[in-house]
Amino acid sequence: DVKVTQSSRYLVKRTGEKVFLECVQDMDHENMFWYRQDPGLGLRLIYFSYDVKMKEKGDIPEGYSVSREKKERFSLILESASTNQTSMYLCASERGGYNEQFFGPGTRLTVL
Amino acid sequence: DQQVKQNSPSLSVQEGRISILNCDYTNSMFDYFLWYKKYPAEGPTFLISISSIKDKNEDGRFTVFLNKSAKHLSLHIVPSQPGDSAVYFCAASEVGGSARQLTFGSGTQLTVLP
């Protein structure tokens, strides 16, 4: 079974704090993704990575950065958290050449 | 501008009946379509997919239909069960790029009534 884990299920931070969301997958997948899910908007892609140290912007990258130093780990960084970044954050991984993404359980981030 | 649209935020169906969830898209370059199911406090899980070279794909109680000329796809669940109650997301991807990006719809909350 593919397993995608995220470091926290719930997180509360203050405006201006630097926030790290960690994601780890155990199936040697090449591609990893970060989404945010908001009511009425579905899942929107923030960033993705197709290889170690490689990254590409998704649809809504503003205010976020990412890091992929190892194949199994993909981090999402909020340099200076703002209240409009309060959301559910979902990480996914996918074997290159296939189309099925496997998702982690999500991190509910609240920025006060 | 949403490229993948699920116009029904919610749907209620009686147990044993058919559930039909709909999805429309605008990007002609999409060539692969997927449905995901999401329970509260869990990540989405893959349900079924279809390539643009097909018009139907079936997996047990789940069937996805694709109408390319209308840019429309639908998910049929027969018979519906209470455990099917979840949010269903339609997603689409296109050829090209370094990795296939999925574009998701806004989701439809399905409630199956016992």
mmCIF file of C-alpha atoms in Angstrom:
data_model
loop_
_atom_site.group_PDB
_atom_site.id
_atom_site.type_symbol
_atom_site.label_atom_id
_atom_site.label_comp_id
_atom_site.label_asym_id
_atom_site.label_seq_id
_atom_site.Cartn_x
_atom_site.Cartn_y
_atom_site.Cartn_z
ATOM 1 C CA ASP A 1 0.000 0.000 0.000
ATOM 2 C CA VAL A 2 1.224 3.456 -0.884
ATOM 3 C CA LYS A 3 1.570 5.592 2.168
ATOM 4 C CA VAL A 4 1.758 9.377 2.168
ATOM 5 C CA THR A 5 2.149 10.932 5.577
ATOM 6 C CA GLN A 6 1.956 14.561 6.639
ATOM 7 C CA SER A 7 3.693 15.857 9.737
ATOM 8 C CA SER A 8 0.653 17.383 11.440
ATOM 9 C CA ARG A 9 -3.099 16.923 11.209
ATOM 10 C CA TYR A 10 -3.858 20.282 12.828
ATOM 11 C CA LEU A 11 -1.672 23.370 13.141
ATOM 12 C CA VAL A 12 -2.340 26.826 14.576
ATOM 13 C CA LYS A 13 0.095 29.636 13.794
ATOM 14 C CA ARG A 14 0.194 33.398 14.135
ATOM 15 C CA THR A 15 0.382 35.946 11.337
ATOM 16 C CA GLY A 16 3.964 36.500 10.244
ATOM 17 C CA GLU A 17 5.296 33.166 11.486
ATOM 18 C CA LYS A 18 7.310 30.893 9.202
ATOM 19 C CA VAL A 19 5.484 27.597 8.760
ATOM 20 C CA PHE A 20 6.823 24.257 7.558
ATOM 21 C CA LEU A 21 4.534 21.474 6.346
ATOM 22 C CA GLU A 22 6.261 18.161 5.778
ATOM 23 C CA CYS A 23 5.204 15.297 3.537
ATOM 24 C CA VAL A 24 6.808 11.864 3.222
ATOM 25 C CA GLN A 25 5.962 9.043 0.797
ATOM 26 C CA ASP A 26 7.259 5.498 1.000
ATOM 27 C CA MET A 27 6.795 4.233 -2.572
ATOM 28 C CA ASP A 28 9.770 5.785 -4.353
ATOM 29 C CA HIS A 29 7.486 8.013 -6.432
ATOM 30 C CA GLU A 30 9.138 10.583 -8.671
ATOM 31 C CA ASN A 31 6.423 13.228 -8.555
ATOM 32 C CA MET A 32 5.096 15.020 -5.496
ATOM 33 C CA PHE A 33 2.485 17.747 -5.184
ATOM 34 C CA TRP A 34 1.110 20.277 -2.702
ATOM 35 C CA TYR A 35 -2.543 21.398 -2.898
ATOM 36 C CA ARG A 36 -4.810 23.486 -0.776
ATOM 37 C CA GLN A 37 -8.499 22.704 -0.448
ATOM 38 C CA ASP A 38 -11.020 25.452 0.238
ATOM 39 C CA PRO A 39 -14.835 25.238 0.286
ATOM 40 C CA GLY A 40 -16.336 25.797 -3.148
ATOM 41 C CA LEU A 41 -12.925 25.882 -4.823
ATOM 42 C CA GLY A 42 -11.892 22.239 -4.761
ATOM 43 C CA LEU A 43 -8.200 21.384 -4.743
ATOM 44 C CA ARG A 44 -5.808 23.931 -6.162
ATOM 45 C CA LEU A 45 -2.190 23.108 -7.006
ATOM 46 C CA ILE A 46 0.434 25.192 -5.210
ATOM 47 C CA TYR A 47 3.709 23.561 -6.292
ATOM 48 C CA PHE A 48 4.918 20.245 -7.583
ATOM 49 C CA SER A 49 8.223 18.461 -7.950
ATOM 50 C CA TYR A 50 9.216 15.853 -10.537
ATOM 51 C CA ASP A 51 12.653 15.063 -9.127
ATOM 52 C CA VAL A 52 14.950 15.823 -6.225
ATOM 53 C CA LYS A 53 15.744 19.541 -6.099
ATOM 54 C CA MET A 54 13.374 20.199 -9.013
ATOM 55 C CA LYS A 55 10.194 22.189 -8.550
ATOM 56 C CA GLU A 56 7.563 23.917 -10.631
ATOM 57 C CA LYS A 57 4.880 26.428 -9.765
ATOM 58 C CA GLY A 58 1.285 25.370 -9.823
ATOM 59 C CA ASP A 59 -1.760 27.593 -10.097
ATOM 60 C CA ILE A 60 -1.406 29.496 -6.808
ATOM 61 C CA PRO A 61 2.294 29.641 -5.742
ATOM 62 C CA GLU A 62 2.245 33.170 -4.299
ATOM 63 C CA GLY A 63 3.237 33.236 -0.642
ATOM 64 C CA TYR A 64 4.623 29.691 -0.708
ATOM 65 C CA SER A 65 7.906 27.965 -1.418
ATOM 66 C CA VAL A 66 8.920 24.297 -1.456
ATOM 67 C CA SER A 67 11.925 22.127 -0.848
ATOM 68 C CA ARG A 68 12.754 18.618 -2.045
ATOM 69 C CA GLU A 69 16.166 17.526 -0.815
ATOM 70 C CA LYS A 70 15.338 13.813 -0.778
ATOM 71 C CA LYS A 71 13.115 11.819 -3.104
ATOM 72 C CA GLU A 72 10.694 10.754 -0.385
ATOM 73 C CA ARG A 73 10.232 14.147 1.275
ATOM 74 C CA PHE A 74 8.542 17.295 -0.018
ATOM 75 C CA SER A 75 8.166 20.352 2.198
ATOM 76 C CA LEU A 76 5.847 23.321 1.830
ATOM 77 C CA ILE A 77 7.018 26.572 3.405
ATOM 78 C CA LEU A 78 4.969 29.626 4.256
ATOM 79 C CA GLU A 79 7.620 32.314 4.649
ATOM 80 C CA SER A 80 5.321 34.713 6.508
ATOM 81 C CA ALA A 81 1.929 33.210 7.268
ATOM 82 C CA SER A 82 -1.159 35.294 6.612
ATOM 83 C CA THR A 83 -4.802 34.735 7.569
ATOM 84 C CA ASN A 84 -5.777 34.021 3.949
ATOM 85 C CA GLN A 85 -3.513 30.969 4.090
ATOM 86 C CA THR A 86 -5.848 29.315 6.564
ATOM 87 C CA SER A 87 -6.819 26.163 4.698
ATOM 88 C CA MET A 88 -6.565 22.384 4.382
ATOM 89 C CA TYR A 89 -3.218 21.441 2.833
ATOM 90 C CA LEU A 90 -2.917 18.138 0.981
ATOM 91 C CA CYS A 91 0.229 16.447 -0.230
ATOM 92 C CA ALA A 92 0.207 13.827 -2.989
ATOM 93 C CA SER A 93 2.702 11.591 -4.748
ATOM 94 C CA GLU A 94 2.660 9.809 -8.096
ATOM 95 C CA ARG A 95 4.863 7.400 -9.982
ATOM 96 C CA GLY A 96 6.221 9.088 -13.094
ATOM 97 C CA GLY A 97 4.317 8.123 -16.245
ATOM 98 C CA TYR A 98 1.193 7.158 -14.343
ATOM 99 C CA ASN A 99 -1.793 9.341 -13.645
ATOM 100 C CA GLU A 100 -2.968 8.289 -10.226
ATOM 101 C CA GLN A 101 -1.969 10.552 -7.366
ATOM 102 C CA PHE A 102 -1.988 9.215 -3.819
ATOM 103 C CA PHE A 103 -2.896 11.703 -1.126
ATOM 104 C CA GLY A 104 -1.913 12.178 2.482
ATOM 105 C CA PRO A 105 -4.545 12.824 5.182
ATOM 106 C CA GLY A 106 -4.106 16.593 5.050
ATOM 107 C CA THR A 107 -3.039 19.320 7.478
ATOM 108 C CA ARG A 108 -5.665 21.772 8.680
ATOM 109 C CA LEU A 109 -3.737 25.038 9.126
ATOM 110 C CA THR A 110 -5.259 27.973 10.967
ATOM 111 C CA VAL A 111 -3.439 31.323 10.879
ATOM 112 C CA LEU A 112 -4.569 33.761 13.577
ATOM 113 C CA ASP B 1 -11.634 30.742 -14.636
ATOM 114 C CA GLN B 2 -12.405 27.182 -13.616
ATOM 115 C CA GLN B 3 -11.453 24.687 -16.306
ATOM 116 C CA VAL B 4 -13.212 21.828 -14.520
ATOM 117 C CA LYS B 5 -16.669 22.468 -13.129
ATOM 118 C CA GLN B 6 -18.947 20.463 -10.912
ATOM 119 C CA ASN B 7 -22.120 22.487 -10.884
ATOM 120 C CA SER B 8 -23.951 20.489 -8.217
ATOM 121 C CA PRO B 9 -22.494 21.097 -4.751
ATOM 122 C CA SER B 10 -24.654 18.341 -3.280
ATOM 123 C CA LEU B 11 -26.736 15.321 -4.227
ATOM 124 C CA SER B 12 -28.989 13.078 -2.135
ATOM 125 C CA VAL B 13 -29.964 9.597 -3.277
ATOM 126 C CA GLN B 14 -31.863 6.725 -1.733
ATOM 127 C CA GLU B 15 -29.913 3.561 -0.929
ATOM 128 C CA GLY B 16 -30.078 1.070 -3.801
ATOM 129 C CA ARG B 17 -30.797 3.725 -6.432
ATOM 130 C CA ILE B 18 -28.400 5.170 -8.997
ATOM 131 C CA SER B 19 -26.192 8.170 -8.193
ATOM 132 C CA ILE B 20 -25.108 10.305 -11.142
ATOM 133 C CA LEU B 21 -22.414 12.917 -10.588
ATOM 134 C CA ASN B 22 -21.598 15.314 -13.390
ATOM 135 C CA CYS B 23 -18.522 17.234 -14.463
ATOM 136 C CA ASP B 24 -17.866 19.690 -17.319
ATOM 137 C CA TYR B 25 -14.549 20.918 -18.640
ATOM 138 C CA THR B 26 -13.430 23.672 -20.978
ATOM 139 C CA ASN B 27 -9.843 22.775 -21.896
ATOM 140 C CA SER B 28 -9.715 20.769 -25.139
ATOM 141 C CA MET B 29 -6.201 19.610 -24.301
ATOM 142 C CA PHE B 30 -7.365 17.476 -21.364
ATOM 143 C CA ASP B 31 -6.886 13.837 -22.293
ATOM 144 C CA TYR B 32 -7.229 11.964 -19.026
ATOM 145 C CA PHE B 33 -9.957 12.204 -16.416
ATOM 146 C CA LEU B 34 -10.202 10.869 -12.887
ATOM 147 C CA TRP B 35 -12.694 10.700 -10.044
ATOM 148 C CA TYR B 36 -11.599 10.891 -6.428
ATOM 149 C CA LYS B 37 -13.643 10.273 -3.300
ATOM 150 C CA LYS B 38 -12.990 12.121 -0.059
ATOM 151 C CA TYR B 39 -14.249 11.340 3.429
ATOM 152 C CA PRO B 40 -14.033 14.003 6.160
ATOM 153 C CA ALA B 41 -10.596 14.259 7.811
ATOM 154 C CA GLU B 42 -9.025 12.026 5.140
ATOM 155 C CA GLY B 43 -7.171 12.719 1.919
ATOM 156 C CA PRO B 44 -8.884 12.025 -1.430
ATOM 157 C CA THR B 45 -8.650 8.457 -2.700
ATOM 158 C CA PHE B 46 -8.615 7.463 -6.348
ATOM 159 C CA LEU B 47 -11.818 5.873 -7.574
ATOM 160 C CA ILE B 48 -11.817 5.450 -11.347
ATOM 161 C CA SER B 49 -10.329 7.046 -14.454
ATOM 162 C CA ILE B 50 -10.860 7.256 -18.188
ATOM 163 C CA SER B 51 -8.654 8.130 -21.125
ATOM 164 C CA SER B 52 -9.949 10.393 -23.881
ATOM 165 C CA ILE B 53 -9.692 7.529 -26.370
ATOM 166 C CA LYS B 54 -12.540 5.777 -24.559
ATOM 167 C CA ASP B 55 -16.103 6.789 -23.823
ATOM 168 C CA LYS B 56 -16.797 4.422 -20.950
ATOM 169 C CA ASN B 57 -14.903 2.700 -18.171
ATOM 170 C CA GLU B 58 -16.431 0.391 -15.615
ATOM 171 C CA ASP B 59 -15.196 -0.907 -12.266
ATOM 172 C CA GLY B 60 -17.708 -2.794 -10.193
ATOM 173 C CA ARG B 61 -20.495 -0.462 -9.123
ATOM 174 C CA PHE B 62 -18.730 2.563 -10.632
ATOM 175 C CA THR B 63 -18.904 3.607 -14.289
ATOM 176 C CA VAL B 64 -17.476 6.763 -15.821
ATOM 177 C CA PHE B 65 -18.810 8.084 -19.123
ATOM 178 C CA LEU B 66 -16.984 10.605 -21.294
ATOM 179 C CA ASN B 67 -18.625 12.741 -23.977
ATOM 180 C CA LYS B 68 -15.756 14.575 -25.655
ATOM 181 C CA SER B 69 -17.893 16.612 -28.029
ATOM 182 C CA ALA B 70 -19.867 18.001 -25.091
ATOM 183 C CA LYS B 71 -16.779 18.185 -22.832
ATOM 184 C CA HIS B 72 -18.743 16.348 -20.214
ATOM 185 C CA LEU B 73 -18.149 13.359 -18.003
ATOM 186 C CA SER B 74 -20.279 11.624 -15.452
ATOM 187 C CA LEU B 75 -19.832 9.074 -12.701
ATOM 188 C CA HIS B 76 -22.587 6.510 -12.150
ATOM 189 C CA ILE B 77 -22.797 4.529 -8.934
ATOM 190 C CA VAL B 78 -25.171 1.576 -9.012
ATOM 191 C CA PRO B 79 -26.493 0.553 -6.558
ATOM 192 C CA SER B 80 -25.692 3.381 -4.167
ATOM 193 C CA GLN B 81 -24.758 2.438 -0.610
ATOM 194 C CA PRO B 82 -24.608 4.558 2.588
ATOM 195 C CA GLY B 83 -20.827 4.066 2.657
ATOM 196 C CA ASP B 84 -20.657 5.945 -0.650
ATOM 197 C CA SER B 85 -21.571 9.169 1.165
ATOM 198 C CA ALA B 86 -18.559 11.420 0.592
ATOM 199 C CA VAL B 87 -17.345 14.362 -1.471
ATOM 200 C CA TYR B 88 -16.550 13.376 -5.054
ATOM 201 C CA PHE B 89 -14.000 15.353 -7.048
ATOM 202 C CA CYS B 90 -13.618 15.234 -10.784
ATOM 203 C CA ALA B 91 -10.084 15.897 -12.094
ATOM 204 C CA ALA B 92 -8.490 16.266 -15.512
ATOM 205 C CA SER B 93 -4.966 16.356 -16.915
ATOM 206 C CA GLU B 94 -3.311 17.132 -20.230
ATOM 207 C CA VAL B 95 -0.293 15.797 -22.075
ATOM 208 C CA GLY B 96 2.972 17.636 -21.776
ATOM 209 C CA GLY B 97 5.107 19.216 -19.114
ATOM 210 C CA SER B 98 7.450 17.644 -16.627
ATOM 211 C CA ALA B 99 4.714 15.964 -14.638
ATOM 212 C CA ARG B 100 1.032 15.612 -15.182
ATOM 213 C CA GLN B 101 -0.823 18.256 -13.249
ATOM 214 C CA LEU B 102 -4.371 17.532 -12.204
ATOM 215 C CA THR B 103 -7.022 20.237 -12.386
ATOM 216 C CA PHE B 104 -9.814 19.546 -9.929
ATOM 217 C CA GLY B 105 -13.447 20.535 -9.827
ATOM 218 C CA SER B 106 -14.996 21.993 -6.701
ATOM 219 C CA GLY B 107 -16.557 18.713 -5.595
ATOM 220 C CA THR B 108 -20.030 17.261 -5.068
ATOM 221 C CA GLN B 109 -21.196 16.069 -1.653
ATOM 222 C CA LEU B 110 -23.082 12.794 -2.148
ATOM 223 C CA THR B 111 -25.401 11.649 0.611
ATOM 224 C CA VAL B 112 -26.913 8.170 0.326
ATOM 225 C CA LEU B 113 -29.946 7.833 2.541
ATOM 226 C CA PRO B 114 -30.689 4.444 4.143
#
